[in-house]
PDB file of C-alpha atoms and ligand atoms in Angstrom:
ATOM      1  CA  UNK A 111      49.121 -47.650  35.378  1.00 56.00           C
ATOM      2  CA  UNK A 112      48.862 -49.404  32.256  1.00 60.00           C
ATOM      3  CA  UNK A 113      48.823 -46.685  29.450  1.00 66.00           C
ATOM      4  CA  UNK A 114      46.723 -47.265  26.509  1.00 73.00           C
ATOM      5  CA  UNK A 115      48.631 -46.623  23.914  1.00 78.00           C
ATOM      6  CA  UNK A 116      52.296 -45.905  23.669  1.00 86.00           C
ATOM      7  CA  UNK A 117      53.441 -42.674  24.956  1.00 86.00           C
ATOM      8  CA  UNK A 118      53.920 -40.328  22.719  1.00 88.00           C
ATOM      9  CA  UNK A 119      57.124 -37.930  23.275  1.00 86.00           C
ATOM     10  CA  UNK A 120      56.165 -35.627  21.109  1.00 88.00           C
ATOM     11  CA  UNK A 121      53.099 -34.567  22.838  1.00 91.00           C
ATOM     12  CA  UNK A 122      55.329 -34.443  26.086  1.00 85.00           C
ATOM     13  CA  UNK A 123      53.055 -36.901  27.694  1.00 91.00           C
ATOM     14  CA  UNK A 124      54.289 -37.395  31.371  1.00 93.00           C
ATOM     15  CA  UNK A 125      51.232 -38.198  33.254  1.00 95.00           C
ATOM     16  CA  UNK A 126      50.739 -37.448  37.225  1.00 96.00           C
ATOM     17  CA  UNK A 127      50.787 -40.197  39.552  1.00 95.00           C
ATOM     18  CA  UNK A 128      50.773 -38.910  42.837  1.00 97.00           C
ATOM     19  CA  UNK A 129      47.410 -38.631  43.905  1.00 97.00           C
ATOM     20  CA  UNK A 130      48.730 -36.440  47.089  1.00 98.00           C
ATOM     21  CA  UNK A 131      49.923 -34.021  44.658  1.00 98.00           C
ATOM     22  CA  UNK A 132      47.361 -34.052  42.558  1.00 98.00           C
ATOM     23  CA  UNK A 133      45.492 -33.010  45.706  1.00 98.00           C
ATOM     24  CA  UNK A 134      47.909 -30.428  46.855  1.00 98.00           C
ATOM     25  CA  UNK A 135      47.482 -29.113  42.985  1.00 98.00           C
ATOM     26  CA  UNK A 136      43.798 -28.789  43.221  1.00 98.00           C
ATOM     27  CA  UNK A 137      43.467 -27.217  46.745  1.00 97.00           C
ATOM     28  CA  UNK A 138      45.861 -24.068  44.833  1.00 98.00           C
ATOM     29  CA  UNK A 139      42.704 -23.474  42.531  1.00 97.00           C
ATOM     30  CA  UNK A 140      40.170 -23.111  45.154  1.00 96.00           C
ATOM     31  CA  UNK A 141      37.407 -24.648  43.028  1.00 97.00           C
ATOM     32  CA  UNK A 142      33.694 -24.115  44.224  1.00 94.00           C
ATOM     33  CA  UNK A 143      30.304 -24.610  42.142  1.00 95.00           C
ATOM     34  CA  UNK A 144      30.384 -21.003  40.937  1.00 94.00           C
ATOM     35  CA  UNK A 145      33.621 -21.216  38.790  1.00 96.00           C
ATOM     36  CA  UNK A 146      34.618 -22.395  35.678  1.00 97.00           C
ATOM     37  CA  UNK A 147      37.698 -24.397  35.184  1.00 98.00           C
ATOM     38  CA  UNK A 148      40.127 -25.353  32.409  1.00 98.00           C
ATOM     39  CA  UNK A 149      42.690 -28.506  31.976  1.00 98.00           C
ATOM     40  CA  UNK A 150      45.310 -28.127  29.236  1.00 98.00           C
ATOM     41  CA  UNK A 151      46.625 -31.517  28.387  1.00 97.00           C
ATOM     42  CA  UNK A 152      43.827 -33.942  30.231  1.00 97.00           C
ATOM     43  CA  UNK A 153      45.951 -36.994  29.590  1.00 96.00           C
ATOM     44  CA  UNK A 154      44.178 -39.536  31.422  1.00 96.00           C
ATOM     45  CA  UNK A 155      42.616 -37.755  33.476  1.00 97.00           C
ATOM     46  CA  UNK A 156      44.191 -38.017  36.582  1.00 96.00           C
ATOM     47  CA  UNK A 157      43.890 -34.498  37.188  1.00 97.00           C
ATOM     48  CA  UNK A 158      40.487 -34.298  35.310  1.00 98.00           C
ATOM     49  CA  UNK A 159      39.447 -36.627  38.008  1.00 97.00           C
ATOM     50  CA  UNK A 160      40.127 -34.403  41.134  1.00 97.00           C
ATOM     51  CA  UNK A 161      38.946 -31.641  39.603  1.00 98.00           C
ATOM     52  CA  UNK A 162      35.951 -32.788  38.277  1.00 97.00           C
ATOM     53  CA  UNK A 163      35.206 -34.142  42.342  1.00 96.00           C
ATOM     54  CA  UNK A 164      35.227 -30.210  43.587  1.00 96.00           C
ATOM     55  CA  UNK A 165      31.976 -30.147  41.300  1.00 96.00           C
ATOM     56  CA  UNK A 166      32.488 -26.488  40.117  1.00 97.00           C
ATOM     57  CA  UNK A 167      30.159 -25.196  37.522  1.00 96.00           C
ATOM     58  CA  UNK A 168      31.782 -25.984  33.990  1.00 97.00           C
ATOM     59  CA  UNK A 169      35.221 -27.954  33.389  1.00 97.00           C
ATOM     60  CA  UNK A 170      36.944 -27.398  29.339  1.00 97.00           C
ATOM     61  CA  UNK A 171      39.613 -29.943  29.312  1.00 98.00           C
ATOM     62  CA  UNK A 172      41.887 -29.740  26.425  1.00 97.00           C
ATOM     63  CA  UNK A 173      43.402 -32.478  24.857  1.00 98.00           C
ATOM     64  CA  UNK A 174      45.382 -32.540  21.498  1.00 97.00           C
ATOM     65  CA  UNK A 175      45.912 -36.447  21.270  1.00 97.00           C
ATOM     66  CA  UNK A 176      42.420 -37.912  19.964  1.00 97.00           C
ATOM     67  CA  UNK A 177      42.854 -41.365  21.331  1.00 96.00           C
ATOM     68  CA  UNK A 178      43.366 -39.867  24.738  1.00 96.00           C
ATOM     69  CA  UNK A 179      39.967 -37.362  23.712  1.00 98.00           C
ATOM     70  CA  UNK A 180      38.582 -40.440  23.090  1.00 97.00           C
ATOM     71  CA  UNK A 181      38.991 -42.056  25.892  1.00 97.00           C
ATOM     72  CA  UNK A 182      38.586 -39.389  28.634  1.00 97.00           C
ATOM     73  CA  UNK A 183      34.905 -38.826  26.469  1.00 97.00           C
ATOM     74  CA  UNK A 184      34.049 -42.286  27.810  1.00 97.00           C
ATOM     75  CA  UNK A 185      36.014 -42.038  31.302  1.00 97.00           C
ATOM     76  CA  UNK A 186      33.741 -38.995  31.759  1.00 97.00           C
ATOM     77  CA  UNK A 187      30.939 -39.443  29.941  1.00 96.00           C
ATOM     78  CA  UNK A 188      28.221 -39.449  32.871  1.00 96.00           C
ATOM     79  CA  UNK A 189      29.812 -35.956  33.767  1.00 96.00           C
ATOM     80  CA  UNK A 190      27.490 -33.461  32.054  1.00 94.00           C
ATOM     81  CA  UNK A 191      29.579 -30.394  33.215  1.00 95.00           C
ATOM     82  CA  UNK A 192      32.459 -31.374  31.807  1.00 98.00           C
ATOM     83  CA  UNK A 193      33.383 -30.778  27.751  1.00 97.00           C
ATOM     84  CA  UNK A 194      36.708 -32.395  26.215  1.00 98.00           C
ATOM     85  CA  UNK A 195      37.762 -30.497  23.437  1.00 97.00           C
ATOM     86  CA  UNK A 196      40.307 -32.616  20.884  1.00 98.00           C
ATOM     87  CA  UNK A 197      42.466 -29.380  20.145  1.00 97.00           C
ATOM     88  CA  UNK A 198      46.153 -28.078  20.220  1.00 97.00           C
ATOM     89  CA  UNK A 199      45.394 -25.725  23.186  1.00 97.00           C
ATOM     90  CA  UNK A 200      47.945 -23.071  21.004  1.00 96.00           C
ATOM     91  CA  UNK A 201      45.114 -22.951  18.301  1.00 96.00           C
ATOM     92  CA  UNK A 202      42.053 -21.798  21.155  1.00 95.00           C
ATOM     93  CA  UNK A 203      43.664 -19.782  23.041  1.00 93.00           C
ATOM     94  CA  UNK A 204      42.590 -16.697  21.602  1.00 89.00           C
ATOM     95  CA  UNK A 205      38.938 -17.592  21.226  1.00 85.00           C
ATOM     96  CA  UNK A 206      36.504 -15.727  23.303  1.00 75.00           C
ATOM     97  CA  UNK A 207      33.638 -17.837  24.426  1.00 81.00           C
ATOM     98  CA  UNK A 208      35.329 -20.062  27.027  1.00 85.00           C
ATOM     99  CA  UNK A 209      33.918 -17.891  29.987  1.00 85.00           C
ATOM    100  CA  UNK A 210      35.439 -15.488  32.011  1.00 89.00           C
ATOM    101  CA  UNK A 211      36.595 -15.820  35.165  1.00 93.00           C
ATOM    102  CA  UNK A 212      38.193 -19.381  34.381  1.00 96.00           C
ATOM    103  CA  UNK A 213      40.810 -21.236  36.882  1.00 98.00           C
ATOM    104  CA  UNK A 214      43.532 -22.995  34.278  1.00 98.00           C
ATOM    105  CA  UNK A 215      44.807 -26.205  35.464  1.00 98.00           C
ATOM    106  CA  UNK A 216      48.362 -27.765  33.146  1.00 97.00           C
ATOM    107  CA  UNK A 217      50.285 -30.531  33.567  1.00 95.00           C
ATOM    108  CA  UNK A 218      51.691 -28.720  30.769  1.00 93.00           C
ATOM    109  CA  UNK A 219      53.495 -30.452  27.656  1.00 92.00           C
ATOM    110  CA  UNK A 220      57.285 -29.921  28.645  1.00 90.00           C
ATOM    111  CA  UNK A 221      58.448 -29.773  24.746  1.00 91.00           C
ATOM    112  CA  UNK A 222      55.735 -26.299  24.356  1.00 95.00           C
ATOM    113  CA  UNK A 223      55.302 -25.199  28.193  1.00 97.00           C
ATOM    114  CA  UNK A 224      57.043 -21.703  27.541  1.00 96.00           C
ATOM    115  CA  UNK A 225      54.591 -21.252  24.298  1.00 96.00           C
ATOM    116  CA  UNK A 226      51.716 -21.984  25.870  1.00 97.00           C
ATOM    117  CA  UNK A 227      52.477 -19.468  28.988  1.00 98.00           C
ATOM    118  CA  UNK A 228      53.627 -16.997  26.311  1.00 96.00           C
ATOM    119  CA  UNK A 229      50.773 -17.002  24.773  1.00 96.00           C
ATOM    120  CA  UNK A 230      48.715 -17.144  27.569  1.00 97.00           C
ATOM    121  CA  UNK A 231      50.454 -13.316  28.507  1.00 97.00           C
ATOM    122  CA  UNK A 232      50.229 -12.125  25.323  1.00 94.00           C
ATOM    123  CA  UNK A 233      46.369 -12.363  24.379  1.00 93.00           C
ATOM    124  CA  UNK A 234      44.636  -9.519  22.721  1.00 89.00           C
ATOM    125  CA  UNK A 235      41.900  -8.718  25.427  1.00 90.00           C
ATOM    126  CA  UNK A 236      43.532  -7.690  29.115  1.00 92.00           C
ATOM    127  CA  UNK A 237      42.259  -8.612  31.821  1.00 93.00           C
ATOM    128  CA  UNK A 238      41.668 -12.386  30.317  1.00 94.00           C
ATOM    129  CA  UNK A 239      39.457 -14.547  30.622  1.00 95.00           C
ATOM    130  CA  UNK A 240      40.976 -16.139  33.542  1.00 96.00           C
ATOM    131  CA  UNK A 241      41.233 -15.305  37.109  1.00 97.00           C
ATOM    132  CA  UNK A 242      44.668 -17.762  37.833  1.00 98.00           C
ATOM    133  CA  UNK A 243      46.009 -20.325  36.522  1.00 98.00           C
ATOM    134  CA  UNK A 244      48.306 -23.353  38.113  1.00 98.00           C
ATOM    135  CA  UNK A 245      51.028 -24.429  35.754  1.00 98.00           C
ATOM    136  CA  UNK A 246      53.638 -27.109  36.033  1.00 98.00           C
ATOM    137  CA  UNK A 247      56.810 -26.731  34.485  1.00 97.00           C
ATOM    138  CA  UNK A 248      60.204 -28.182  34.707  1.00 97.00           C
ATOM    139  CA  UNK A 249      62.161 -27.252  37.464  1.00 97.00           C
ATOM    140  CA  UNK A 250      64.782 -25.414  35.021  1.00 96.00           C
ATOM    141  CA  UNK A 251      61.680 -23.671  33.574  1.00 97.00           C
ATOM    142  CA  UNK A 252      60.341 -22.535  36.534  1.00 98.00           C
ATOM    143  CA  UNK A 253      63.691 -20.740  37.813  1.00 97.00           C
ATOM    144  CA  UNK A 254      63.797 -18.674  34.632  1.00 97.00           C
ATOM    145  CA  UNK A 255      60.347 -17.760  34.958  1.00 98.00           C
ATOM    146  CA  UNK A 256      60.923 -16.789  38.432  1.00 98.00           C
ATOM    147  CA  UNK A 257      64.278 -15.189  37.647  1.00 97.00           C
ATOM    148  CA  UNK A 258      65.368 -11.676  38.965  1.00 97.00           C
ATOM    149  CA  UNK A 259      68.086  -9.560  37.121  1.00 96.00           C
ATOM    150  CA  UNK A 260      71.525  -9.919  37.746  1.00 95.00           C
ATOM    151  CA  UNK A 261      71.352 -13.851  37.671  1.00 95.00           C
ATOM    152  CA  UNK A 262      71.895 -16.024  35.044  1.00 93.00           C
ATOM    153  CA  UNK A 263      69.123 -17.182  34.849  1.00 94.00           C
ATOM    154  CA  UNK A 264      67.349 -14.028  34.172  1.00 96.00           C
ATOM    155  CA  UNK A 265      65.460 -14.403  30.963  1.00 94.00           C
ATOM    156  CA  UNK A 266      63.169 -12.704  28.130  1.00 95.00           C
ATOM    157  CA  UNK A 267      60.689 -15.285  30.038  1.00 95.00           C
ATOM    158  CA  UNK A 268      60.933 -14.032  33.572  1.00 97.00           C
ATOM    159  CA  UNK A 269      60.852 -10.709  31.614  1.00 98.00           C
ATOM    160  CA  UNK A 270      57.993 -11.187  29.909  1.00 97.00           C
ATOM    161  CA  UNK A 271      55.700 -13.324  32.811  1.00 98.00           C
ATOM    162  CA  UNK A 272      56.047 -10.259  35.034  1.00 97.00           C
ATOM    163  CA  UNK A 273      54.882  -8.068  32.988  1.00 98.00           C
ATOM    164  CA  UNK A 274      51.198  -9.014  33.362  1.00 97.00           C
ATOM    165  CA  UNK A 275      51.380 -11.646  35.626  1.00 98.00           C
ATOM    166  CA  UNK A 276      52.135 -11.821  39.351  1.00 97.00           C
ATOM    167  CA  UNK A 277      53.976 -15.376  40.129  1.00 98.00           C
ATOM    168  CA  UNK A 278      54.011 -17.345  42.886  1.00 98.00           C
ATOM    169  CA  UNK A 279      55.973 -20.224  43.263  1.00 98.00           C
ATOM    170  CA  UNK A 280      54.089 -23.438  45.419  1.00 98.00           C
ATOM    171  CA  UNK A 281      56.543 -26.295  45.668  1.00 98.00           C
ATOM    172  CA  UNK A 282      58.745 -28.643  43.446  1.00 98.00           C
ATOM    173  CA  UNK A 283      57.200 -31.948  42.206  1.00 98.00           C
ATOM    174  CA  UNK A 284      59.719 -35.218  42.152  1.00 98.00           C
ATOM    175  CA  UNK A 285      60.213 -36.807  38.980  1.00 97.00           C
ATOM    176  CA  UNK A 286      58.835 -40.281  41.064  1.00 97.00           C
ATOM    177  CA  UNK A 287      55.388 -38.732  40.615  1.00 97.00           C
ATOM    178  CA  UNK A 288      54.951 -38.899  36.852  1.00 96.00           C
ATOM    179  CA  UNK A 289      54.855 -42.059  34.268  1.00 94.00           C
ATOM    180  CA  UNK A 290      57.000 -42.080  32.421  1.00 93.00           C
ATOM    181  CA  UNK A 291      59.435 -40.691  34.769  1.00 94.00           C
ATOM    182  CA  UNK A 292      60.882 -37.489  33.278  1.00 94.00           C
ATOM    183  CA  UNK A 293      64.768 -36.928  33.791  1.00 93.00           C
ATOM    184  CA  UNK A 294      64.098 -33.541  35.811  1.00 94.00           C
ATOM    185  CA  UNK A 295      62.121 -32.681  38.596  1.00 97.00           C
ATOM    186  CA  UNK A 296      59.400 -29.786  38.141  1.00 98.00           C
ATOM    187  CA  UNK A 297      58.285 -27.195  39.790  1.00 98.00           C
ATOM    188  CA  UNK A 298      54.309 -25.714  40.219  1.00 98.00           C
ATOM    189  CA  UNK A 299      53.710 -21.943  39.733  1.00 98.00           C
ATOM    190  CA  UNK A 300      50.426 -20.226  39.690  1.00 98.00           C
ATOM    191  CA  UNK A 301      49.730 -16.392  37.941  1.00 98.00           C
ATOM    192  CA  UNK A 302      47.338 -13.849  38.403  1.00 98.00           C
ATOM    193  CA  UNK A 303      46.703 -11.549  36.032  1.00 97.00           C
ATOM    194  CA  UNK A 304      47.992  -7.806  37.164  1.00 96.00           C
ATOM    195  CA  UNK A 305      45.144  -5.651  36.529  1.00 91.00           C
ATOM    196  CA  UNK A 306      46.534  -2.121  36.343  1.00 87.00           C
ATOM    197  CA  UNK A 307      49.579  -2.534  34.658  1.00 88.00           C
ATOM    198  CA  UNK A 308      51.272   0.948  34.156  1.00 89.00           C
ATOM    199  CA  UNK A 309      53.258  -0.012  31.089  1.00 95.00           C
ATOM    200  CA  UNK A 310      50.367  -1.328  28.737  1.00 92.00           C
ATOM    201  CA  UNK A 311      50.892  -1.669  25.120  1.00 94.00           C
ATOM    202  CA  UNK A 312      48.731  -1.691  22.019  1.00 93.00           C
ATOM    203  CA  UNK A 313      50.624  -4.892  21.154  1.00 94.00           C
ATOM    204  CA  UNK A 314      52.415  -6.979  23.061  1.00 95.00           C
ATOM    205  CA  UNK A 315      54.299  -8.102  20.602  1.00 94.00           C
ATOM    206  CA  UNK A 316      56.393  -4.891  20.770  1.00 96.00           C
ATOM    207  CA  UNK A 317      57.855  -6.123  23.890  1.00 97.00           C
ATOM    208  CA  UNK A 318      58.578  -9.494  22.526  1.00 95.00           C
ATOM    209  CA  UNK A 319      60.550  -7.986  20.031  1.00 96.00           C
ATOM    210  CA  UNK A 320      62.193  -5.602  21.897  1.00 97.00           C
ATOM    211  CA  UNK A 321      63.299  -8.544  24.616  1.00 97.00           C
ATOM    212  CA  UNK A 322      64.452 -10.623  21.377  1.00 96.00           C
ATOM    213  CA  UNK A 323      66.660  -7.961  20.230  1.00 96.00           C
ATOM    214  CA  UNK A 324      67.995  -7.026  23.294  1.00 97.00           C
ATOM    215  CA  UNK A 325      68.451 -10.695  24.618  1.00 96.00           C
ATOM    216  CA  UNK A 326      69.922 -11.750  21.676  1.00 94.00           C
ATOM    217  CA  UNK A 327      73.453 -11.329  22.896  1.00 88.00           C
ATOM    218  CA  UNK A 328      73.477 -11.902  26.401  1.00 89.00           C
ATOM    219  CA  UNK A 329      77.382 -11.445  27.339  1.00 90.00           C
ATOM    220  CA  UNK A 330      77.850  -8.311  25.364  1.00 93.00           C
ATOM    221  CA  UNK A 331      76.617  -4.622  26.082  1.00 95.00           C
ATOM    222  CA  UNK A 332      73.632  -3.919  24.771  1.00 95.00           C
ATOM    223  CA  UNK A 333      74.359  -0.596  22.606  1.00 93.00           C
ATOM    224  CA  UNK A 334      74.708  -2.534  19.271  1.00 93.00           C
ATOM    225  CA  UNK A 335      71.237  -4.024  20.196  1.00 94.00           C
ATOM    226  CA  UNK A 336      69.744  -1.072  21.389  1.00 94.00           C
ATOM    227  CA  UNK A 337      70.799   1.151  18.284  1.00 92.00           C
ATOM    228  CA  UNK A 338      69.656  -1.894  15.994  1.00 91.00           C
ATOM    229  CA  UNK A 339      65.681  -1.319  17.580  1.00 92.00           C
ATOM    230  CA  UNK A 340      66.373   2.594  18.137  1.00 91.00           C
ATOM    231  CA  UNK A 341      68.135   3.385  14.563  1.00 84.00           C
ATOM    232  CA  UNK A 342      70.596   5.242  16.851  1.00 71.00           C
ATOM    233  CA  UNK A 343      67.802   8.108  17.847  1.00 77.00           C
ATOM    234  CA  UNK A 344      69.802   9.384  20.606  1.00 77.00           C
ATOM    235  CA  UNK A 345      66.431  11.380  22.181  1.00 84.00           C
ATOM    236  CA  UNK A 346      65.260   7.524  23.726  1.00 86.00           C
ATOM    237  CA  UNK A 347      68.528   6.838  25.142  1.00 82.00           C
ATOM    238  CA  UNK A 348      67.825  10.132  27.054  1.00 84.00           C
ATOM    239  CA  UNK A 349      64.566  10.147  28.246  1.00 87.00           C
ATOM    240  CA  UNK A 350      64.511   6.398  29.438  1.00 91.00           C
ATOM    241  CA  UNK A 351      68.078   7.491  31.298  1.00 91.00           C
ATOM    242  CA  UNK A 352      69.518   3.809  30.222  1.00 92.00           C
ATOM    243  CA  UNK A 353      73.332   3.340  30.494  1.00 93.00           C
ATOM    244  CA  UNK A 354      74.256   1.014  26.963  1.00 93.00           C
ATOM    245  CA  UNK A 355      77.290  -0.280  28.337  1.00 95.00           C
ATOM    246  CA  UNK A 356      75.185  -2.533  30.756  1.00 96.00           C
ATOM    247  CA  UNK A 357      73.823  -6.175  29.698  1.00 96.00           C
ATOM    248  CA  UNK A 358      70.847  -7.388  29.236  1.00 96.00           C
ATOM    249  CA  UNK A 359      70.816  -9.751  32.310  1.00 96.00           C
ATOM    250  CA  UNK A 360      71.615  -6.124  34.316  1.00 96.00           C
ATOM    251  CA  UNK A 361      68.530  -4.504  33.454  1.00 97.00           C
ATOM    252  CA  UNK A 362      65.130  -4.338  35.525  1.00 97.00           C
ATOM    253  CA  UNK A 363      61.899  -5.483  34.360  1.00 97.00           C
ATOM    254  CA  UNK A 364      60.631  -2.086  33.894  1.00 96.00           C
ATOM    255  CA  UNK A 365      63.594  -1.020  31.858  1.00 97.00           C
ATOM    256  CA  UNK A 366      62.521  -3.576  29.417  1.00 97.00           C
ATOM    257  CA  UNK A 367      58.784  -2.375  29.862  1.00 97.00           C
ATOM    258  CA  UNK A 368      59.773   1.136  29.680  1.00 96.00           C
ATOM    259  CA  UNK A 369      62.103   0.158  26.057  1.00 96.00           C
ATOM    260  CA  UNK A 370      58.995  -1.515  25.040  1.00 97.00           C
ATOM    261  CA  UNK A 371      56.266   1.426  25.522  1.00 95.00           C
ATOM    262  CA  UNK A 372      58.798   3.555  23.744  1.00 94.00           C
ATOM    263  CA  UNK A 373      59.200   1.397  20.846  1.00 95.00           C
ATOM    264  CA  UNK A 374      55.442   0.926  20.455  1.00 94.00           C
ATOM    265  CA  UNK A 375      55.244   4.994  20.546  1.00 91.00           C
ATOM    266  CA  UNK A 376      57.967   5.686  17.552  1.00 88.00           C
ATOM    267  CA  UNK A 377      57.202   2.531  15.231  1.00 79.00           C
ATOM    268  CA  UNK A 378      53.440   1.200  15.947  1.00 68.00           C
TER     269      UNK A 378
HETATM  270  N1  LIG B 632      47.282 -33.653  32.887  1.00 93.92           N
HETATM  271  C1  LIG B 632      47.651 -35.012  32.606  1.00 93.92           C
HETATM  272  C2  LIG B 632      48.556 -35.161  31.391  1.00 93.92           C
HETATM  273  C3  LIG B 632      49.859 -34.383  31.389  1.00 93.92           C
HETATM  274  S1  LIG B 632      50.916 -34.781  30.055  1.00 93.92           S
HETATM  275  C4  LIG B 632      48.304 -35.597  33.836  1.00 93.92           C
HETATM  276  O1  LIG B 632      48.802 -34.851  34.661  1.00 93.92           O
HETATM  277  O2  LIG B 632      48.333 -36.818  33.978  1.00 93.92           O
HETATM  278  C5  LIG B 632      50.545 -33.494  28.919  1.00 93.92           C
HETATM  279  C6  LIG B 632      49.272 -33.755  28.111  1.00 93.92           C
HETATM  280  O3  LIG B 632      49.109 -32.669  27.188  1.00 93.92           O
HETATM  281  C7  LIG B 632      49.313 -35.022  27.272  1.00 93.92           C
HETATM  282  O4  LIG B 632      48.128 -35.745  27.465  1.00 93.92           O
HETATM  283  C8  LIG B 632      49.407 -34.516  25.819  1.00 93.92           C
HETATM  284  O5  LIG B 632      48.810 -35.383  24.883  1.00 93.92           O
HETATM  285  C9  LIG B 632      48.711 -33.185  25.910  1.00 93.92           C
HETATM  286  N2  LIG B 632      49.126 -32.200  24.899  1.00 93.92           N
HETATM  287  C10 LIG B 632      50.348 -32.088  24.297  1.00 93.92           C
HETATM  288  N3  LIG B 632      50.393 -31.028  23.484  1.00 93.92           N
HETATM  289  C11 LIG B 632      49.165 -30.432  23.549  1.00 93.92           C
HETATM  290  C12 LIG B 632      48.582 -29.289  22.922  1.00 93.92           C
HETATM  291  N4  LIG B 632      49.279 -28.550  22.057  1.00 93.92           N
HETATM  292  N5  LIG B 632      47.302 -28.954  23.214  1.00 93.92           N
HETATM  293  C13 LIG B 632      46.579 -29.714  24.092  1.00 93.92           C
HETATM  294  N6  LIG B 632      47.077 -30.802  24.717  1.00 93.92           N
HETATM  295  C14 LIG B 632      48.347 -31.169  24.448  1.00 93.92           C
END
């Protein structure tokens, strides 16, 4: 592949070679000519490509670098379905008129990948406006996401993915199947929104904070924390039946969801 312009690191541009991955990617989203699909970080394309060859209805690929808009415009240009959009995906994400029902394809940006998930969980409107979506991360990434409690690498992420998303974990990805080859390997995921999710908040920021807080020291008990958030009401500690001495890596998910639907009740 000869690239067209220099990579550029700070974009985290890694593009996918492997078109038998690429394949194995694009299978995941089960495109048909009734849905609606969007591509964070087209690159060149490569991805673009395959999807654009399951001929679904619309395709919104997202691509911050202009030269690489530019060039995927003309790549694609016979392709009427298909929109590039020359935008930092983290600006857009909160607009409303993409569609509903979308399937999200990312080769994501290594150097934002947790940013763009987060804010992918935390939009205003629940359900979203998308149905799944099929993320690649770094290996490392992926095991925090997929964390459970009592391991190390338990993490506000995994904390915060589960709480509206269900996550399923597809297969690692070698680092030979990317130019420029990436020191790690990586790892694909997909998420599906949870629909019913017994510990809604007003804002989900209130559990970002709380998990902040509470992570914030993760070898020490979490009383000083919890007293910091709770200005030492004593009535919480009660009624969500929490022992202080624990740490945070020791609690469930729905401890933190239950701290978090609390904390939106006293201070919101
Ligand atoms: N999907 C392509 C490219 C992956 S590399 C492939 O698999 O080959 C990640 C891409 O995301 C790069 O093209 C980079 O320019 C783009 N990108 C980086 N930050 C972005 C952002 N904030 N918003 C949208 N695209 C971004």
């Amino acid at each position: 592949m000869k690239p067209l312009q220099k990579v550029k690191k700070s974009l985290g541009q890694n593009f996918l070679i492997d078109k038998n991955i690429i394949n194995k990617i694009i299978e995941i989203g089960n495109i048909n000519k009734n849905k609606s699909v969007m591509e964070i970080g087209a690159g060149y394309g490569n991805l673009t490509k395959a999807i654009v060859c399951m001929e679904p209805k619309k395709i919104l690929a997202i691509e911050k670098d202009k030269k690489l808009a530019f060039f995927l415009r003309k790549k694609f240009k016979n392709y009427k379905n298909l929109k590039i959009i020359n935008r930092d995906i983290l600006d857009i994400i909160e607009e409303k008129n993409f569609g509903q029902n979308m399937v999200v394809f990312g080769n994501l940006p290594y150097n934002i990948s947790t940013k763009i998930l987060a804010s992918l969980i935390m939009l205003k409107n629940w359900p979203p406006w998308y149905d799944v979506l099929i993320l690649m991360f770094q290996k490392e990434v992926a095991d925090r996401i997929l964390a459970k409690m009592q391991t190390k690498e338990f993490s506000r992420l995994s904390v915060l993915s589960n709480w509206r998303l269900e996550i399923k974990k597809h297969f690692n990805v070698s680092k030979n199947c990317f130019f420029p080859r990436p020191k790690i390997n990586s790892t694909l995921l997909s998420f599906k929104p949870k629909r019913n999710n017994p510990f809604d908040l007003k804002n989900p920021k209130n559990l970002e904070k709380v998990t902040r807080v509470l992570f914030s020291n993760r070898r020490k008990m979490i009383n000083k924390n919890f007293n910091k958030l709770f200005e030492k009401k004593k009535s919480i500690m009660k009624n969500l039946n929490i022992d202080l001495n624990k740490r945070p890596e020791e609690l469930s998910n729905e401890m933190f969801y239950k701290i978090a639907v609390q904390y939106e009740k006293l201070f919101d």
